[in-house]
CSV table of C-alpha atoms and ligand atoms in Angstrom, one decimal:
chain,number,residue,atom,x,y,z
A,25,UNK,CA,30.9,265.7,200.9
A,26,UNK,CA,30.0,262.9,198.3
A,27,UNK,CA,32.1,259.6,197.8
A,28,UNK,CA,33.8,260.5,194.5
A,29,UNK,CA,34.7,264.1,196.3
A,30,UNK,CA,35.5,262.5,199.2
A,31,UNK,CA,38.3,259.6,197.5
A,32,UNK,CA,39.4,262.5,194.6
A,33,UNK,CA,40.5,264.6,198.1
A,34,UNK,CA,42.1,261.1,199.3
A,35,UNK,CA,43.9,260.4,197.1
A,36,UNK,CA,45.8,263.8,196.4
A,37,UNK,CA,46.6,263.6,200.0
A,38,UNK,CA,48.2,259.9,199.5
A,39,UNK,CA,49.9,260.9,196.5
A,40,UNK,CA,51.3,263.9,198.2
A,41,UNK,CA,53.3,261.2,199.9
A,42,UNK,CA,54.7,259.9,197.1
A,43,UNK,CA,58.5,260.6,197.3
A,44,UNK,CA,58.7,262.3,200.4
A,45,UNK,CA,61.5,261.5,202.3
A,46,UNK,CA,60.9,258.0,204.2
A,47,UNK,CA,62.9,254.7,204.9
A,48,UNK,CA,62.6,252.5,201.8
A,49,UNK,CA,65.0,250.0,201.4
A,50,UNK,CA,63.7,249.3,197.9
A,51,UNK,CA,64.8,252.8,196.7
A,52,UNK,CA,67.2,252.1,193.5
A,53,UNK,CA,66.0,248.3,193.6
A,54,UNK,CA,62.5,248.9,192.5
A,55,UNK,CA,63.3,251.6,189.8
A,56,UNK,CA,58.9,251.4,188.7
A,57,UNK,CA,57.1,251.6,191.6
A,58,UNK,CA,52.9,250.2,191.0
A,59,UNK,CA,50.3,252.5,192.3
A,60,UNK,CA,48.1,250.0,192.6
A,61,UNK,CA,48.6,246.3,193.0
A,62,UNK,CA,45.7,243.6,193.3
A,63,UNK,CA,46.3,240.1,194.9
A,64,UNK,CA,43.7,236.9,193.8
A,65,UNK,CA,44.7,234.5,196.7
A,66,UNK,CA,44.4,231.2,195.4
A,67,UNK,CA,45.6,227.9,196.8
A,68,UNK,CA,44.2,228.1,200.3
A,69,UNK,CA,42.3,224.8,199.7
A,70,UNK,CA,45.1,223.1,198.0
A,71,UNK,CA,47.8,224.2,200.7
A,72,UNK,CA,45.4,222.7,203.2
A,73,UNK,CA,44.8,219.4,201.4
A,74,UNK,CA,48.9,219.1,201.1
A,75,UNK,CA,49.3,218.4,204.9
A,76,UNK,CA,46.0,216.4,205.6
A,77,UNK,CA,44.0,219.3,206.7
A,78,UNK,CA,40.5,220.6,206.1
A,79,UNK,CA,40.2,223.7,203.2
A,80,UNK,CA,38.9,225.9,206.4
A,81,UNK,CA,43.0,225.5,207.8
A,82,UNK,CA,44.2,226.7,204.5
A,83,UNK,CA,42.1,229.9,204.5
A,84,UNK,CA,42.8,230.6,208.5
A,85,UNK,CA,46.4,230.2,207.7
A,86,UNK,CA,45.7,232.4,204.3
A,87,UNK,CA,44.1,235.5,205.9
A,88,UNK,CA,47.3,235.5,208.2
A,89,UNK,CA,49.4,236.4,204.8
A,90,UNK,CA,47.4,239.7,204.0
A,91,UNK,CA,49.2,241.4,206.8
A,92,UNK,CA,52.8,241.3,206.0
A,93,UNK,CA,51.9,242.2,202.6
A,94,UNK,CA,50.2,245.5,203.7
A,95,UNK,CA,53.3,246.1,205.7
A,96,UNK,CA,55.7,245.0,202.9
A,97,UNK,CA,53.6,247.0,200.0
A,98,UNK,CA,53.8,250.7,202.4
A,99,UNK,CA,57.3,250.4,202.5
A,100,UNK,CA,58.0,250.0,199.0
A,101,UNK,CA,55.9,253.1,198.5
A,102,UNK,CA,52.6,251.3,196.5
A,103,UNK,CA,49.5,253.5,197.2
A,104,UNK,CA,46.4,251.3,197.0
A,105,UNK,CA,46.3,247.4,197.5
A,106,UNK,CA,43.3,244.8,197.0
A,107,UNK,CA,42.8,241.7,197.7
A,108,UNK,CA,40.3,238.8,196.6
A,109,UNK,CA,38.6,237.9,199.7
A,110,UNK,CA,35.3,236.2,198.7
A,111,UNK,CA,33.6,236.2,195.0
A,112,UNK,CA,30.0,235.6,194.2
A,113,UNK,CA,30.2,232.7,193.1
A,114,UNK,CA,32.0,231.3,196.5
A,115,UNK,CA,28.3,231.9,198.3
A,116,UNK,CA,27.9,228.7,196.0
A,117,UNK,CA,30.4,226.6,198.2
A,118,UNK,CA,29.2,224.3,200.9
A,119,UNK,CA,27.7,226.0,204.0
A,120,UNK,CA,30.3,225.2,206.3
A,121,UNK,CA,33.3,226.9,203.8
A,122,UNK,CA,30.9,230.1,203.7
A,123,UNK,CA,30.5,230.4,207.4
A,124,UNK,CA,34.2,229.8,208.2
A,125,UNK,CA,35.0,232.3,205.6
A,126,UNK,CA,32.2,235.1,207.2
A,127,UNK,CA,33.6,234.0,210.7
A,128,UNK,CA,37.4,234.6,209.6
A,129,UNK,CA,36.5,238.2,207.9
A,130,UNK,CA,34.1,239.2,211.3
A,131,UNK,CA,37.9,238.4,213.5
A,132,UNK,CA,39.6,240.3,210.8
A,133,UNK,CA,37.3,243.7,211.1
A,134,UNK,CA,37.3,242.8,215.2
A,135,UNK,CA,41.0,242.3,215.5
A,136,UNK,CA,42.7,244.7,213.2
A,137,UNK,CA,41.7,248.2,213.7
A,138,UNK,CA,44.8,249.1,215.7
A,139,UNK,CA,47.1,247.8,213.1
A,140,UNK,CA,45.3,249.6,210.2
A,141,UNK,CA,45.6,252.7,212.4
A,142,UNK,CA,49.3,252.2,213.4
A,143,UNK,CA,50.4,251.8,209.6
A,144,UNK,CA,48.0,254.9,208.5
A,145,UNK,CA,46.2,252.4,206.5
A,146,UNK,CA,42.4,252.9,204.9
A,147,UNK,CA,40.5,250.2,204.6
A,148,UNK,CA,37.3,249.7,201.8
A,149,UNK,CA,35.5,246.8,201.6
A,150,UNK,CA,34.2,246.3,198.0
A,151,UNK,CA,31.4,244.0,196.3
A,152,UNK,CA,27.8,243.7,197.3
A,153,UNK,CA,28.0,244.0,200.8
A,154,UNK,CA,23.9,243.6,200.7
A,155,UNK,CA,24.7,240.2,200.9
A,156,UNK,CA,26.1,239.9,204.2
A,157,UNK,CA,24.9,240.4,207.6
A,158,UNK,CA,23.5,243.1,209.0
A,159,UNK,CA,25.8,242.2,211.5
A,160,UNK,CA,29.3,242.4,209.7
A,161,UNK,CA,27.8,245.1,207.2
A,162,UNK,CA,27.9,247.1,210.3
A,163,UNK,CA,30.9,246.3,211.3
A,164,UNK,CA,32.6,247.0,207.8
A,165,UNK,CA,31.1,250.7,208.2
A,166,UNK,CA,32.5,251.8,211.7
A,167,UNK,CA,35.7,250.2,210.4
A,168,UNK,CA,35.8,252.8,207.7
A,169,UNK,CA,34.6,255.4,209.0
A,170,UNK,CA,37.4,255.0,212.4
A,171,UNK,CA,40.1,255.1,209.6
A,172,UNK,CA,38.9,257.9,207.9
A,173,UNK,CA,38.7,259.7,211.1
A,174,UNK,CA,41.4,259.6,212.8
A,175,UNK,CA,43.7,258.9,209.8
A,176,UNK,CA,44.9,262.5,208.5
A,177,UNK,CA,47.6,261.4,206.2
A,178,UNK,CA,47.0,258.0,205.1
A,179,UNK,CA,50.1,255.4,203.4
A,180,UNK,CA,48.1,253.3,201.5
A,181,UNK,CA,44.5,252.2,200.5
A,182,UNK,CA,43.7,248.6,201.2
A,183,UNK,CA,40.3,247.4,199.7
A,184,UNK,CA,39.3,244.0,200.8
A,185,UNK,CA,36.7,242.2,198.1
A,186,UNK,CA,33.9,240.6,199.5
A,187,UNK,CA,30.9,238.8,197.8
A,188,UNK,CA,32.9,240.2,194.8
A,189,UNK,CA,32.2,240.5,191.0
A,190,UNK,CA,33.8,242.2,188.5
A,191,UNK,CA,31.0,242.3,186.0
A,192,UNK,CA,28.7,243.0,188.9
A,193,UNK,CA,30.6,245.9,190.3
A,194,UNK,CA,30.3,247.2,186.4
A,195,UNK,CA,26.4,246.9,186.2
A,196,UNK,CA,25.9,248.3,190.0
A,197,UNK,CA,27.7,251.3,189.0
A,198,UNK,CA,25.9,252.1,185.7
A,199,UNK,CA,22.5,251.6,187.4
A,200,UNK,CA,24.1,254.7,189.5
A,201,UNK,CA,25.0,255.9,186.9
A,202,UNK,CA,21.0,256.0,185.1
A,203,UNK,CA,19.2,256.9,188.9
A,204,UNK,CA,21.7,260.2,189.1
A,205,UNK,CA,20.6,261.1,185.1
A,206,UNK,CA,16.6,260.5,186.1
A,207,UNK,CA,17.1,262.4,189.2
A,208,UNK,CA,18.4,265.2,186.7
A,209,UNK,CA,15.2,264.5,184.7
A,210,UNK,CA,17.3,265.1,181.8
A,211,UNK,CA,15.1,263.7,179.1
A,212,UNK,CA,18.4,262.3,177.1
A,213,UNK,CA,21.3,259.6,179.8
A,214,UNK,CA,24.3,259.1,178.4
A,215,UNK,CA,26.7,257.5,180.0
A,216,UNK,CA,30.6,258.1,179.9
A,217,UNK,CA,33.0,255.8,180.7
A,218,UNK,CA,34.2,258.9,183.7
A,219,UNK,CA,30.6,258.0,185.1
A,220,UNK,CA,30.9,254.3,185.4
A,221,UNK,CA,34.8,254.8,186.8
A,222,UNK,CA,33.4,257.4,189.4
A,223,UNK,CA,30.8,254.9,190.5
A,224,UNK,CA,33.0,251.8,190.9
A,225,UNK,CA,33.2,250.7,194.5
A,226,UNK,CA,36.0,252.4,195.1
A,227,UNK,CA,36.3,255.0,192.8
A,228,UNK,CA,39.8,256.3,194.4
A,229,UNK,CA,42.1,254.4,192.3
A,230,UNK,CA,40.7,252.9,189.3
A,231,UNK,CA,43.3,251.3,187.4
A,232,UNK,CA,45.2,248.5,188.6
A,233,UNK,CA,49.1,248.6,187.7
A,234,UNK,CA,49.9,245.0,188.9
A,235,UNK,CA,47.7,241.9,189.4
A,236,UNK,CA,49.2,239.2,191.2
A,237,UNK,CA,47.4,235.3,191.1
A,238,UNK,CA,49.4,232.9,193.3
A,239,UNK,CA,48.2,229.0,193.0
A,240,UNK,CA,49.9,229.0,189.3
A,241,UNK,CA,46.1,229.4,188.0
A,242,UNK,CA,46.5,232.1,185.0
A,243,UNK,CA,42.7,233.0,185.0
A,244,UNK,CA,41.1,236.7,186.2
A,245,UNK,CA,38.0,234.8,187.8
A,246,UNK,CA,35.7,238.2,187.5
A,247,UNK,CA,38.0,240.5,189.3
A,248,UNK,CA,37.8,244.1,188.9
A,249,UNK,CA,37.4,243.8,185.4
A,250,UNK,CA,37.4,247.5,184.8
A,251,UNK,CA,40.4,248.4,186.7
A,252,UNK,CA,42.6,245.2,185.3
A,253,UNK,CA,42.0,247.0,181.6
A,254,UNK,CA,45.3,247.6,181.2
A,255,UNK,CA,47.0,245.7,184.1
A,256,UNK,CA,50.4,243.4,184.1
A,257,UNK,CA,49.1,240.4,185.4
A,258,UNK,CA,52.0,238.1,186.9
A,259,UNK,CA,51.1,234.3,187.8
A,260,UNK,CA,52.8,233.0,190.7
A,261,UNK,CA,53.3,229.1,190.9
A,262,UNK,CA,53.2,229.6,195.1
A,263,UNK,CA,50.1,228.5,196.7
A,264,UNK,CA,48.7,231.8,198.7
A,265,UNK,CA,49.7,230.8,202.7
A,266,UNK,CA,53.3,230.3,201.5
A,267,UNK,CA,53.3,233.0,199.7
A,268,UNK,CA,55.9,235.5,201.5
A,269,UNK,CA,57.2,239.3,201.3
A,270,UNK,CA,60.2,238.0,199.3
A,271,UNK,CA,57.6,236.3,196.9
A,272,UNK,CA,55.9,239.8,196.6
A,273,UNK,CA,58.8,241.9,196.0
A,274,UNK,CA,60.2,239.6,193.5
A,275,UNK,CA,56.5,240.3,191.6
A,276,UNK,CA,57.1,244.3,191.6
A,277,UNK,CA,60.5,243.5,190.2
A,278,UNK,CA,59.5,241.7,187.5
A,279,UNK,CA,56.7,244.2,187.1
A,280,UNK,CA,58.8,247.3,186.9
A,281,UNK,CA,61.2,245.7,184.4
A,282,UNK,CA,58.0,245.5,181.8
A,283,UNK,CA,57.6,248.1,179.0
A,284,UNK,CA,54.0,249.1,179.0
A,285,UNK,CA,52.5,251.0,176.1
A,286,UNK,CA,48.6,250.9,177.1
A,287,UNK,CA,48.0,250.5,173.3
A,288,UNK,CA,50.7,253.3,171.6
A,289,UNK,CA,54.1,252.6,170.3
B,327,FPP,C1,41.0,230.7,197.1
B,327,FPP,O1,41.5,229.5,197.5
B,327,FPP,C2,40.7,231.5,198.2
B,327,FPP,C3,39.5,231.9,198.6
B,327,FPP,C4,38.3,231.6,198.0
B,327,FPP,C5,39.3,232.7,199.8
B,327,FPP,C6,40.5,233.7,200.1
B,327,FPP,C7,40.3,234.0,201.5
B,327,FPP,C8,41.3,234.2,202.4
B,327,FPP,C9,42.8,234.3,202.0
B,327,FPP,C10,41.0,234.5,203.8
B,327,FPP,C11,39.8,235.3,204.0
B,327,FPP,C12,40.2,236.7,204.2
B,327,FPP,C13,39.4,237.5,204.9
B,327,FPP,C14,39.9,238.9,205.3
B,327,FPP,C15,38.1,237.1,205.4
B,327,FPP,P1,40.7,228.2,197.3
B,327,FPP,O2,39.8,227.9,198.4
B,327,FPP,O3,39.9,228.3,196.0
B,327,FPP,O4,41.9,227.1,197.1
B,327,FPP,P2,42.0,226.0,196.1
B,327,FPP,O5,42.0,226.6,194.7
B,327,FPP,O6,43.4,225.4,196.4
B,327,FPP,O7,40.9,225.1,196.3
């Protein structure tokens, strides 16, 4: 079966979820419920700097966050979940930041498999992944491919970016895009907006409800520009290793008080 076959059947199977019968504390709290809600962790440095430590504590201490906000996200009942691991531009940070920052998301694919598996989680690592080892690009795939295994009726979709671009992601998938038209040898490519979505990274849930920046910077710093189209974007003043499940919920409560039109009346 192809990717885009492969999420469309995925994602009927999550949303099938939707509603059933489950304890969710937020029921009549959270009246508006985000499908999809993306996370820009900022602040790790600054957080660090705060208490005298090097920028490497902050982001040890900020990879420890991404948990209980998996955890606090499936109980509320949101479907897909991404978080801003590692632009393109960070390659351009000193050596020592970079290797910390591959060593921390090698631990992360070594040490969390049985919680992804507990919480019927499904993990997808998006950006070029070229970039990496061969090492931790390996590592990424068996981690996938164990969740989509043994994980019949997954909660929620976590995608984890990693040597991440927005604008990149966009031009990666219309190059797909042109190679499946030559491969047609159709003489005329035309490219639909459906194409480019269905050859995003992850093209199981393309549109981003909620985007959450904590740090108090109000910038989108190339992230999934495509799926953010439409998106509420709410700017937390809380640097991202403080930033807690109460800080979270309090975000999808402001979020489902908004009126959103996507462009009508
Ligand atoms: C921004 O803070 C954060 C990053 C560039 C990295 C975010 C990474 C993590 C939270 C941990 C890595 C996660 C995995 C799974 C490997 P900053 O360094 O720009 O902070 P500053 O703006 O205060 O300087």
């Amino acid at each position: 079966m192809d990717l885009v076959k492969f999420y469309r059947l995925l994602k009927k199977v999550i949303l099938r979820g939707k509603g059933k019968k489950e304890k969710n504390s937020f029921k009549g709290k959270i009246t508006n419920i985000p499908e999809h809600v993306a996370i820009i962790m900022d602040g790790n440095g600054r957080w660090a700097k705060a208490q005298g430590k090097p920028r490497i504590y902050g982001h040890s201490h900020g990879v420890d966050r991404i948990r209980p906000i998996i955890e606090v996200a499936t109980r509320i009942g949101i479907k897909c979940i991404s978080f801003y691991a590692f632009s393109k531009e960070n390659w351009n940070r000193p050596k020592g930041e970079v290797d910390f920052l591959m060593k921390l998301l090698e631990n992360y694919l070594n040490n969390e498999q049985e919680t992804f598996l507990n919480s019927r989680s499904l993990l997808k690592v998006i950006g070029d992944i070229s970039m990496l080892s061969e090492d931790i690009q390996c590592k990424i795939r068996t981690f996938e491919e164990l969740l989509k295994e043994k994980i019949k009726e997954p909660k929620i979709m976590v995608n984890l970016a990693v040597s991440y671009g927005g604008k990149d992601e966009i031009v990666r998938s219309v190059n797909k895009c042109i190679s499946r038209e030559i491969e047609k040898k159709d003489k005329n490519i035309f490219i639909t907006e459906d194409m480019i979505e269905a050859n995003l990274d992850n093209p199981w849930y393309p549109k981003i409800d909620l985007m959450i920046r904590t740090s108090g910077e109000e910038r989108i710093s190339n992230f999934m520009l495509w799926q953010l189209a439409y998106s509420e974007l709410y700017f937390s003043e809380v640097l991202w290793p403080d930033f807690s499940e109460e800080d979270f919920i309090k975000a999808i409560e402001i979020y489902s008080r908004r009126n959103r039109r996507f462009g009508t009346l």
